XYZ file of N, CA, C and O in Angstrom:
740
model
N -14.172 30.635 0.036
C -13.325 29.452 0.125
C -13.349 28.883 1.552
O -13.625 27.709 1.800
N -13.007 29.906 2.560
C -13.047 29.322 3.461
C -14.654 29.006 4.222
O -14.643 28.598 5.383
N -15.728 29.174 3.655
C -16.846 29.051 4.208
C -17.036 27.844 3.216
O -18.146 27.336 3.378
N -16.283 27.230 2.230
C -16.903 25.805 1.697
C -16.173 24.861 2.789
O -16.759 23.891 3.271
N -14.749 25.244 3.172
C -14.120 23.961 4.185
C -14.967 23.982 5.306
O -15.196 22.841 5.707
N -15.640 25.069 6.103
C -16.084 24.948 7.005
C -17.162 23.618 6.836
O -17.040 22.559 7.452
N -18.453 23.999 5.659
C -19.343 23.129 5.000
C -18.826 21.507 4.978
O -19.454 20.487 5.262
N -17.377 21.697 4.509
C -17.362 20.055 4.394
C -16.767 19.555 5.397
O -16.590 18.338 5.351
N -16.228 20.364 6.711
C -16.057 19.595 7.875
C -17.377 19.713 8.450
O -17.374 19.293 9.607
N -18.270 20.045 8.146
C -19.695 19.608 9.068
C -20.199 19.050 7.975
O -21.306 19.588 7.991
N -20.203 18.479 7.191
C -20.676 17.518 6.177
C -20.039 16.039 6.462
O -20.546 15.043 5.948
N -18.639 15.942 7.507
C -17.959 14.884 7.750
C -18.583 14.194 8.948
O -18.869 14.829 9.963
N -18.787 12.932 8.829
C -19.136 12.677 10.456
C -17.819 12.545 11.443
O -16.685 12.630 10.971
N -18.009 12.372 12.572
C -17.515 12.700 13.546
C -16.948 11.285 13.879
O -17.659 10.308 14.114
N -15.606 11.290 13.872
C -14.944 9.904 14.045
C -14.039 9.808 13.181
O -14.022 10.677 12.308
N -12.712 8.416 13.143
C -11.611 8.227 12.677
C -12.501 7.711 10.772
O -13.311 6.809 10.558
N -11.897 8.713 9.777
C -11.730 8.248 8.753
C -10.570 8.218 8.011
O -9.461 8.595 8.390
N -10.896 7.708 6.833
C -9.432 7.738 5.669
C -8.889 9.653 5.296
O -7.734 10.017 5.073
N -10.650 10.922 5.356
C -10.219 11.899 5.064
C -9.461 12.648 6.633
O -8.803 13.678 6.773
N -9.848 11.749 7.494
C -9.145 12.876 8.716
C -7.839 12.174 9.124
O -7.198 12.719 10.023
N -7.423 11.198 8.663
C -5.973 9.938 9.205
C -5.610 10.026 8.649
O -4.467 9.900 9.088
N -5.475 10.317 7.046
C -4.753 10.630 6.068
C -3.448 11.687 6.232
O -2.229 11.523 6.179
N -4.293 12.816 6.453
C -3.193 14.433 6.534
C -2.583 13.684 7.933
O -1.363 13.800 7.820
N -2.830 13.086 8.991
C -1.881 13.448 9.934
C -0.938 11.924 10.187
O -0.390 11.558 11.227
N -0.972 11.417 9.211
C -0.286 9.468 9.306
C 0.729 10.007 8.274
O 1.879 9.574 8.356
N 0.474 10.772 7.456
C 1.258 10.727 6.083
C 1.617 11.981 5.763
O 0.702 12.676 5.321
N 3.000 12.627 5.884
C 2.999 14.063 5.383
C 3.080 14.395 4.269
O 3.126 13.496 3.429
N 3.123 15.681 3.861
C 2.505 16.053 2.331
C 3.810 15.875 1.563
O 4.938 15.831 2.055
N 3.465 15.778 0.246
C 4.434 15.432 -0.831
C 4.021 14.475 -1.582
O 2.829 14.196 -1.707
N 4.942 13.889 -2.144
C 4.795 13.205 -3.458
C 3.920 11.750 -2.927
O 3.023 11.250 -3.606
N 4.431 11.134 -1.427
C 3.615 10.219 -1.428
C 2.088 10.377 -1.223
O 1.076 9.863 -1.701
N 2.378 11.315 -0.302
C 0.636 11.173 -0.371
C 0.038 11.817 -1.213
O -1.184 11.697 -1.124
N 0.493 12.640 -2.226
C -0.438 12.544 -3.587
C -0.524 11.666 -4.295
O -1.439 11.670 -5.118
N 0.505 10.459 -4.234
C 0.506 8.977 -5.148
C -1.184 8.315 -4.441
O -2.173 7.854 -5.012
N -0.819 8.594 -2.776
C -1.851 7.504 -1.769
C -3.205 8.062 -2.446
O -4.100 7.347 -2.896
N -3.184 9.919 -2.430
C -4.622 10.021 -2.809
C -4.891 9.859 -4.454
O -6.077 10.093 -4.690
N -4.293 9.598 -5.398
C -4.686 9.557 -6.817
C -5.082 7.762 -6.730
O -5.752 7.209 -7.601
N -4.586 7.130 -5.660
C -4.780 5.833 -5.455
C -6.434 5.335 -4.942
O -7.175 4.384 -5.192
N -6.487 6.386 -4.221
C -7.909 6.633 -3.233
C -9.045 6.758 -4.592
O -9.913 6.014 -5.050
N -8.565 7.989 -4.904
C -9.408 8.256 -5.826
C -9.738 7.556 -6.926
O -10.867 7.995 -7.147
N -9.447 6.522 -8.021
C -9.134 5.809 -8.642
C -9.316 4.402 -8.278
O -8.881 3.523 -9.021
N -10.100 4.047 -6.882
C -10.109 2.908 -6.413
C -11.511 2.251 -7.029
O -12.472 2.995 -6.838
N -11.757 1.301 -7.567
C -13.446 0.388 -8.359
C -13.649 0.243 -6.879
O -12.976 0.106 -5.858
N -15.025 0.349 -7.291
C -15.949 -0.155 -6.276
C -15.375 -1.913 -5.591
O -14.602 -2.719 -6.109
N -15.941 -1.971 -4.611
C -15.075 -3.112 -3.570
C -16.512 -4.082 -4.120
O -16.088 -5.237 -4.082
N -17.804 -4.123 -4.542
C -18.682 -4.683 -4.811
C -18.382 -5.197 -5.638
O -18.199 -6.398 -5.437
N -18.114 -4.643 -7.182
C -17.587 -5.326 -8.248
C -16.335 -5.989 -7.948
O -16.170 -7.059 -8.532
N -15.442 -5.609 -7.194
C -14.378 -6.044 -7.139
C -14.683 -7.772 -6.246
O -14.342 -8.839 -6.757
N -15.213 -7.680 -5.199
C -15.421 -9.234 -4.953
C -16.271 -10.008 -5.700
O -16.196 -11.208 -5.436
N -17.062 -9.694 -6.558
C -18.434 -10.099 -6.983
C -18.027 -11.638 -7.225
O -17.203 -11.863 -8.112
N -18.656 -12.901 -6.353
C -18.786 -14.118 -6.740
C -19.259 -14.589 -8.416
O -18.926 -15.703 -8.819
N -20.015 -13.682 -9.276
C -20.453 -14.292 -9.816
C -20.069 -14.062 -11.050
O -20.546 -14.528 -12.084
N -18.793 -12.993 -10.853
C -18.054 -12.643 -12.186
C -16.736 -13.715 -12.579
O -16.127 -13.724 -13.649
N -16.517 -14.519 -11.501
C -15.141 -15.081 -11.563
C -15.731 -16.899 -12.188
O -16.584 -17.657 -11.727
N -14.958 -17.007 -13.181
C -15.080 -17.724 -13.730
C -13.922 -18.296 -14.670
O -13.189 -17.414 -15.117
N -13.608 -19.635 -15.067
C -12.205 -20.283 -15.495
C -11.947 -19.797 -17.251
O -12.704 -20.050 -18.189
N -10.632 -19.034 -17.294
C -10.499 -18.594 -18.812
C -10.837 -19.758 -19.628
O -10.977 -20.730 -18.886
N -11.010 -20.029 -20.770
C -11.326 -20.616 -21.857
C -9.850 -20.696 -22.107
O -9.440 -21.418 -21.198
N -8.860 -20.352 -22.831
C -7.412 -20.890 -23.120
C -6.861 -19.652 -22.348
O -7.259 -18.934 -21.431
N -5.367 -19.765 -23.430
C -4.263 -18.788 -22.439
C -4.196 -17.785 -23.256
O -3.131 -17.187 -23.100
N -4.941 -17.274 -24.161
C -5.290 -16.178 -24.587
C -6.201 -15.122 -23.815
O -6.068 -13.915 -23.614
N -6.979 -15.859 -23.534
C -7.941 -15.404 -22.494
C -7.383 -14.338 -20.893
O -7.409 -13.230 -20.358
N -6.916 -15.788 -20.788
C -6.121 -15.436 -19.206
C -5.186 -14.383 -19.560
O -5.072 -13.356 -18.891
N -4.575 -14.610 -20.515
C -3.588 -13.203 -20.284
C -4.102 -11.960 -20.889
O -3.424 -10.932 -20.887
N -5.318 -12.027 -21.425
C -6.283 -10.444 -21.639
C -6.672 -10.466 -20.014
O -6.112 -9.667 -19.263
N -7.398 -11.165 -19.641
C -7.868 -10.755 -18.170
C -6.715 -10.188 -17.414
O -6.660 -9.001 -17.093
N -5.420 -11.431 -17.025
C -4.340 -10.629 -16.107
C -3.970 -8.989 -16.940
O -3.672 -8.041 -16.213
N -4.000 -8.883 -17.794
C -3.261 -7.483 -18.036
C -4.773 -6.427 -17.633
O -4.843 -5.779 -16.589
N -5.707 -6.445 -18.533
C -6.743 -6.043 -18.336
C -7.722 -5.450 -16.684
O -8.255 -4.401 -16.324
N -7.507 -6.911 -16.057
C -7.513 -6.751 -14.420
C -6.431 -6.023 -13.402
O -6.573 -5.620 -12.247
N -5.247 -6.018 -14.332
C -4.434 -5.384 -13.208
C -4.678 -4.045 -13.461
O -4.715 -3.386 -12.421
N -4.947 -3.090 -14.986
C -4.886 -2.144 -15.029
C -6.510 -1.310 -15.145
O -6.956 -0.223 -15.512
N -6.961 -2.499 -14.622
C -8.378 -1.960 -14.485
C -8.733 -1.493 -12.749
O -9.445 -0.575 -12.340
N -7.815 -2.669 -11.865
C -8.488 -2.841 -10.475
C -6.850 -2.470 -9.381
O -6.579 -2.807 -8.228
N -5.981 -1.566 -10.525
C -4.642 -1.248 -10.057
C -4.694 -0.446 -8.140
O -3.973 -0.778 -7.199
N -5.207 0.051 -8.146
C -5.946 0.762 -7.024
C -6.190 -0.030 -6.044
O -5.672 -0.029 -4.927
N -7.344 -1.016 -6.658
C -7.610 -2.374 -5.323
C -6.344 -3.041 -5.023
O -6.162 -3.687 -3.991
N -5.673 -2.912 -5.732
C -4.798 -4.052 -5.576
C -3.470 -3.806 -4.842
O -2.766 -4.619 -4.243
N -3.252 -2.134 -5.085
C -2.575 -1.849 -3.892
C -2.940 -1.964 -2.426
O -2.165 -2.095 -1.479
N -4.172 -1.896 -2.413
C -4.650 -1.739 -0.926
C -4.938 -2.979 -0.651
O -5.630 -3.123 0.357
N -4.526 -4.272 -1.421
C -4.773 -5.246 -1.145
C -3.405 -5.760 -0.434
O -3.406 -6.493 0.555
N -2.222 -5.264 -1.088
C -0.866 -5.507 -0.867
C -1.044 -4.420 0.412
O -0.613 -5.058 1.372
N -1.404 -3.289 0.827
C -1.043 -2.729 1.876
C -2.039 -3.768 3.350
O -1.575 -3.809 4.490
N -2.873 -4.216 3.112
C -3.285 -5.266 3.861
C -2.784 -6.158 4.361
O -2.763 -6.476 5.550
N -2.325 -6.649 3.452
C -1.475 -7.957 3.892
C -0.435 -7.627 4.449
O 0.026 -8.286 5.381
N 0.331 -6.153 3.815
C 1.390 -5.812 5.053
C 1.277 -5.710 6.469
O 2.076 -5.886 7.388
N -0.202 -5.302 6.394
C -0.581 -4.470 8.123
C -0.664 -6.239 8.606
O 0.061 -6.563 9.547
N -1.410 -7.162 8.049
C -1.919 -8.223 8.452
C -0.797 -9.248 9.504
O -0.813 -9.743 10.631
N 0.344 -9.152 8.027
C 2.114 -9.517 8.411
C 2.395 -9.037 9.749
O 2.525 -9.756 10.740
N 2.494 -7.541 9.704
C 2.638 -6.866 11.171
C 2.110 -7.177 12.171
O 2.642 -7.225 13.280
N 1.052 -7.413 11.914
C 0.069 -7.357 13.558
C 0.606 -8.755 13.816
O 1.480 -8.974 14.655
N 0.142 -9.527 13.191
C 0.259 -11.281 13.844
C 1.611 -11.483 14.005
O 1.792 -12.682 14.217
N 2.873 -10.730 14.001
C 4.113 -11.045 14.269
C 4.372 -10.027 15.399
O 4.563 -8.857 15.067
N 4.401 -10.430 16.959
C 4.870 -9.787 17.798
C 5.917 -9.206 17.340
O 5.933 -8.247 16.568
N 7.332 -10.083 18.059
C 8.280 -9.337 17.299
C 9.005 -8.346 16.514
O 9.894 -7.521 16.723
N 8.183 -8.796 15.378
C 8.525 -7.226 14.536
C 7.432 -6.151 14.616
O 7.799 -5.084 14.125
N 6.508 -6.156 14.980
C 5.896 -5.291 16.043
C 6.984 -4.452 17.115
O 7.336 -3.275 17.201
N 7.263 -5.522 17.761
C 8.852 -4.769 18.659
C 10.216 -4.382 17.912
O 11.225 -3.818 18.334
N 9.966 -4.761 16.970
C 11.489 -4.497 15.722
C 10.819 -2.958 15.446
O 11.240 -1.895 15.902
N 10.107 -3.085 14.907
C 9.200 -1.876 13.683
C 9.050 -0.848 15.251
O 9.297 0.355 15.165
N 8.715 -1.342 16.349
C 8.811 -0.003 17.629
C 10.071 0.517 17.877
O 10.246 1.721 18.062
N 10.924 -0.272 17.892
C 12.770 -0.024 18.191
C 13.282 0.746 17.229
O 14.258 1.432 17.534
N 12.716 0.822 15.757
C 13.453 1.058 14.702
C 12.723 2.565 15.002
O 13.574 3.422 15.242
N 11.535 2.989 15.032
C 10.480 4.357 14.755
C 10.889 4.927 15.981
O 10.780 6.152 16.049
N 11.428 4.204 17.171
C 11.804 4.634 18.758
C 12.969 5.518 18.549
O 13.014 6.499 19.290
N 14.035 5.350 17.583
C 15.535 5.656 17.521
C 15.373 6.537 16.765
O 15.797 7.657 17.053
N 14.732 6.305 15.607
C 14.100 7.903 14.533
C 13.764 8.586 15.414
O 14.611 9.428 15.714
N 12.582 8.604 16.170
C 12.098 9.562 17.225
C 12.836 10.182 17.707
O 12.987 11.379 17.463
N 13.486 9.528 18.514
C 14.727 10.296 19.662
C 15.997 10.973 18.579
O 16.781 11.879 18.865
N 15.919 10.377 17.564
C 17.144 10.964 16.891
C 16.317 12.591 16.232
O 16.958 13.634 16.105
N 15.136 12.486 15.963
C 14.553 13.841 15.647
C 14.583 14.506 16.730
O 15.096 15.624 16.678
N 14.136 14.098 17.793
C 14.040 15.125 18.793
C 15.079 15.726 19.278
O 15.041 16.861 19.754
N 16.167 14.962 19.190
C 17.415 15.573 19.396
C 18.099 16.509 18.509
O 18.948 17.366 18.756
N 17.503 16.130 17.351
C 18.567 16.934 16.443
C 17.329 18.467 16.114
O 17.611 19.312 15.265
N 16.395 18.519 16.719
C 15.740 19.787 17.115
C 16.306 20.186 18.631
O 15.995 21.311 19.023
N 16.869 19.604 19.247
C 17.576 20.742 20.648
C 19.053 21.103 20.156
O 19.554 22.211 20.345
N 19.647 20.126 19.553
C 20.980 20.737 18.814
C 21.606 19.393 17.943
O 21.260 18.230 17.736
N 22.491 20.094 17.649
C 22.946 18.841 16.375
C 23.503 17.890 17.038
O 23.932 18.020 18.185
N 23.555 16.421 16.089
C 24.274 15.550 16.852
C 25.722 15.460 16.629
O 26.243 15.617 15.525
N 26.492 15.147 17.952
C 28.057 14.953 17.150
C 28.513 13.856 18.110
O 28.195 13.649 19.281
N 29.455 13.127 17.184
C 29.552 11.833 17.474
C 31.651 11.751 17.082
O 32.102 12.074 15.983
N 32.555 11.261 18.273
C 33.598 11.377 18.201
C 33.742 13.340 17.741
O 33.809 13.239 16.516
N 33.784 14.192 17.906
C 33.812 15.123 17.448
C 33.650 15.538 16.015
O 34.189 16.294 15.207
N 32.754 14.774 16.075
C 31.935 15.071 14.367
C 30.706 15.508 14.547
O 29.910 15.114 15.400
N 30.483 16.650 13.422
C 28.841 16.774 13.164
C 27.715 15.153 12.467
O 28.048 14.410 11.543
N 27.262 15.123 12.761
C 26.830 13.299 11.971
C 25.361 14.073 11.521
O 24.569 14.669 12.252
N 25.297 13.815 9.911
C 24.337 14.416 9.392
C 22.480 13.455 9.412
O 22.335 12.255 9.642
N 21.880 13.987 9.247
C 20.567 13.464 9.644
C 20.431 11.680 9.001
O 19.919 10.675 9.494
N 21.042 11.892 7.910
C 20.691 10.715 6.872
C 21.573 9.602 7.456
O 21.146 8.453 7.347
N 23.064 9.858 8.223
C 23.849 8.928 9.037
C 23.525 8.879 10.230
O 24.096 8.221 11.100
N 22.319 9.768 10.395
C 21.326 8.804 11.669
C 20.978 8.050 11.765
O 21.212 7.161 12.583
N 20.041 8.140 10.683
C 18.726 7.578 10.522
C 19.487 6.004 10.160
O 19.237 4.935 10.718
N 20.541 6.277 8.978
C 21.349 4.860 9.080
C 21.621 3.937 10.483
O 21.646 2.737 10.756
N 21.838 5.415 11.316
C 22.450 4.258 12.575
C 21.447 3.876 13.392
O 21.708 3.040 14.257
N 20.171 4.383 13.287
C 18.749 3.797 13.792
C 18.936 2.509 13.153
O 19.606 1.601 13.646
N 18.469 2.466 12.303
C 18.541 1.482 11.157
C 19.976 0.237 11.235
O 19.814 -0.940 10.916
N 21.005 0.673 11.603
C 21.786 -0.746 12.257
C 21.559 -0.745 13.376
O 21.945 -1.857 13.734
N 21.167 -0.225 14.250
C 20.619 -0.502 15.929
C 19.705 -1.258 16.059
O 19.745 -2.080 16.975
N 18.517 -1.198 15.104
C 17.663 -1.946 14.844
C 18.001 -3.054 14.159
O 17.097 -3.849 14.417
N 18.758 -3.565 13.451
C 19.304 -4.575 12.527
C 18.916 -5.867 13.155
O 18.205 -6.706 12.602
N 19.475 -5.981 14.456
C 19.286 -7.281 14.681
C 18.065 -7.709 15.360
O 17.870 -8.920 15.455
N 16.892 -6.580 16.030
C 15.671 -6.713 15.834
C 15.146 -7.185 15.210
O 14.462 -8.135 15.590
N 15.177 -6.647 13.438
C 14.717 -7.288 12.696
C 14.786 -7.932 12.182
O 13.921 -8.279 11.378
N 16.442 -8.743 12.446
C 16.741 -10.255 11.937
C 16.252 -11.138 13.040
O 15.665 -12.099 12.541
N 16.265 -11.188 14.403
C 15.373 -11.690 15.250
C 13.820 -12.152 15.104
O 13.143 -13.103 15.495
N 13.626 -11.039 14.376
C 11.764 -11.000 14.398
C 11.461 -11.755 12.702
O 10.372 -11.868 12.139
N 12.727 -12.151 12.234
C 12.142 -12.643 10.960
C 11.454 -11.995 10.027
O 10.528 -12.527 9.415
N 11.754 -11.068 9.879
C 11.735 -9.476 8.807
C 11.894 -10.121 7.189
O 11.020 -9.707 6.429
N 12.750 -10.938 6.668
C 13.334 -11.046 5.842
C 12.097 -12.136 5.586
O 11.365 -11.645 4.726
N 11.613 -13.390 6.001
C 10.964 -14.466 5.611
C 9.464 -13.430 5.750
O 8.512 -13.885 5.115
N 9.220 -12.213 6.455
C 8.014 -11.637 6.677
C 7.912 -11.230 5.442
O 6.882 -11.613 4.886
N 9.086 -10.161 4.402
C 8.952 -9.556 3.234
C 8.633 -10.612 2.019
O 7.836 -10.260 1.150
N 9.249 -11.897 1.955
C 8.801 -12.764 1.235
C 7.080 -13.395 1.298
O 6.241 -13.436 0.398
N 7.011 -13.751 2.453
C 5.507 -13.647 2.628
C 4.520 -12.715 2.005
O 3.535 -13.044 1.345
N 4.825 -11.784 2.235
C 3.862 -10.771 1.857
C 3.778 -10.873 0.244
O 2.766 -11.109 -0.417
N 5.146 -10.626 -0.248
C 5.184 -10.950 -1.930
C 4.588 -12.258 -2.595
O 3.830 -12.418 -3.552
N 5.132 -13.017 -1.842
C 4.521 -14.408 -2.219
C 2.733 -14.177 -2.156
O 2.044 -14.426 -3.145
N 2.310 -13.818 -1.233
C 0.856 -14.044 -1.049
C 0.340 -12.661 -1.875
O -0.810 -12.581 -2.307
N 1.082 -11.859 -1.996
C -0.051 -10.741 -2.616
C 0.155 -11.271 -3.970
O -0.733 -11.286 -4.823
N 1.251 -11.669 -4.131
C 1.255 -12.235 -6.115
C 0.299 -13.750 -6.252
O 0.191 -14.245 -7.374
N -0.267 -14.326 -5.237
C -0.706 -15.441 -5.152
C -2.670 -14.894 -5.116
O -3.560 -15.573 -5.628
N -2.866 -13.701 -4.464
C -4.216 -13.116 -4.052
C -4.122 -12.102 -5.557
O -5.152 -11.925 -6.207
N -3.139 -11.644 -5.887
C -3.670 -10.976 -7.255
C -3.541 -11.933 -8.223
O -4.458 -12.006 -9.041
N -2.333 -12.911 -8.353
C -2.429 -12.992 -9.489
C -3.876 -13.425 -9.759
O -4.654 -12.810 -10.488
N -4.184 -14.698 -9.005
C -5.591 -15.247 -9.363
C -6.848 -14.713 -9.009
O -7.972 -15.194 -9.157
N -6.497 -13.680 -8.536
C -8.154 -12.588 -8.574
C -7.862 -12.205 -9.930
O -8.677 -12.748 -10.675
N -6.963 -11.430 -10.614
C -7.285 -10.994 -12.365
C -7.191 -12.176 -13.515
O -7.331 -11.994 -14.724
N -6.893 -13.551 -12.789
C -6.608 -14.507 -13.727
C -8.039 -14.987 -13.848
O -8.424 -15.236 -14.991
N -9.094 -15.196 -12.601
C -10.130 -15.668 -12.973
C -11.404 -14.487 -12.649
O -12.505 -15.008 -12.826
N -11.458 -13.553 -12.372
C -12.552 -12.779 -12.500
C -12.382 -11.904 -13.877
O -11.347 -11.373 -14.278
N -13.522 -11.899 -14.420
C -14.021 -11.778 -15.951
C -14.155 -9.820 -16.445
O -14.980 -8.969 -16.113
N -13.468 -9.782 -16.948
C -12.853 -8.414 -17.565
C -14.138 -7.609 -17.683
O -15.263 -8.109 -17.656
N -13.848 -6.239 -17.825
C -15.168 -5.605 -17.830
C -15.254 -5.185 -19.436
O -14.246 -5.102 -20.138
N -16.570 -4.936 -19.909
C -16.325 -4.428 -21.308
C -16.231 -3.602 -21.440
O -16.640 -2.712 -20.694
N -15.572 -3.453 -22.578
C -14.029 -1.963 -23.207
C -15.312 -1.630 -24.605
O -15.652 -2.451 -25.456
N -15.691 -0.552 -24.500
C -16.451 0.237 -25.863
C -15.483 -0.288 -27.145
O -14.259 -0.407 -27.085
N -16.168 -0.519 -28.092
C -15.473 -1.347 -29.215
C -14.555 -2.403 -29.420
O -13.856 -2.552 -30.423
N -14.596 -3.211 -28.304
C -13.760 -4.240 -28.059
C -15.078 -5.667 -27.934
O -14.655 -6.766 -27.572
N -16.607 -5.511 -28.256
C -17.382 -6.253 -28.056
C -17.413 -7.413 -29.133
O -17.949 -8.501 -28.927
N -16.651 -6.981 -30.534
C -16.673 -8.254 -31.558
C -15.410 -8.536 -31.990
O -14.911 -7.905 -32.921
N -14.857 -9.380 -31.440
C -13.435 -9.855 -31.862
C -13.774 -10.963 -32.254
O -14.583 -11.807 -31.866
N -12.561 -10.818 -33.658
C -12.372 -12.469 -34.643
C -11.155 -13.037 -34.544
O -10.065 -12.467 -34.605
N -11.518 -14.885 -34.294
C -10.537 -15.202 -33.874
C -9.710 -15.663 -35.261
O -10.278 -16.136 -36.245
N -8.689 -15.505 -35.189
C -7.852 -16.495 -35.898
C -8.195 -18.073 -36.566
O -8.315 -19.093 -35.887
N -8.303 -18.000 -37.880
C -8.830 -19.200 -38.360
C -7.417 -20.218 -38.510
O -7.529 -21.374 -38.917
């Protein structure tokens, strides 16, 4: 066992990937087994842009086999399409760049502290989760400053605007016995 891990860390090249940023961005548990069944499960990015598959439904029968069909075919891409546009949101907004540092700054210090001893506040013990709350209103007006609220709409708006019409007009893949359908006379 342990002479196959050795094998596949010298089978890895040498540099930042998704298998070495993964374990240390994301700790173990339920999410990052969601992130990797996501990974794994992702269509090829070739088919997925392909110019020459996208083409205008014929009626609204059509379109709504493709939207259902496309979402649960290219579910995978399409998260990482929505996690894009989040990072995208982030970067080009200073601000909450400095919101999103202030907010992870106060978590920080509130972990590190509550590993040298507990916190107490008015002569109270204050439990981890009414920390993290009070990170979280310390930060508050950061992120009403930085326009947090019109940022989360953005993102929804445009990822439902980039999916919907990527599965509305790129052309479904074929389903084994689904090749002769009769229409309704």
């Amino acid at each position: 066992m342990a002479a196959e891990k050795d094998e596949q860390k010298d089978a890895e090249p040498e540099g930042l990937s998704a298998t070495t940023l993964l374990p240390k961005l994301i700790p173990s548990g339920a999410g990052r087994e969601w992130l990797e069944r996501r990974r794994a499960t992702i269509r090829p990015w070739g088919s997925f842009v392909d110019q020459r598959r996208f083409s205008r439904p014929r009626n609204l029968g059509e379109l709504c086999q493709r939207l259902v069909r496309n979402v649960e075919y290219y579910q995978s891409n399409y998260v990482f399409v929505f996690l894009g546009l989040i990072l995208y949101c982030v970067v080009t907004s200073p601000m909450l760049l400095v919101a999103l540092a202030v907010f992870f700054g106060a978590c920080y210090i509130l972990y590190l502290r509550t590993l040298q001893s507990k916190f107490v506040l008015f002569g109270r013990e204050v439990t981890p989760a009414h920390q993290y709350a009070l990170a979280g209103g310390v930060s508050f007006p950061f992120f009403w400053l930085a326009g947090a609220g019109s940022a989360v709409f953005w993102v929804l708006g445009a990822t439902l605007v980039v999916i919907g019409s990527h599965a509305a007009f790129h052309q479904t893949e074929a389903v084994d016995g689904e090749e002769l359908q009769m229409e309704p006379v």
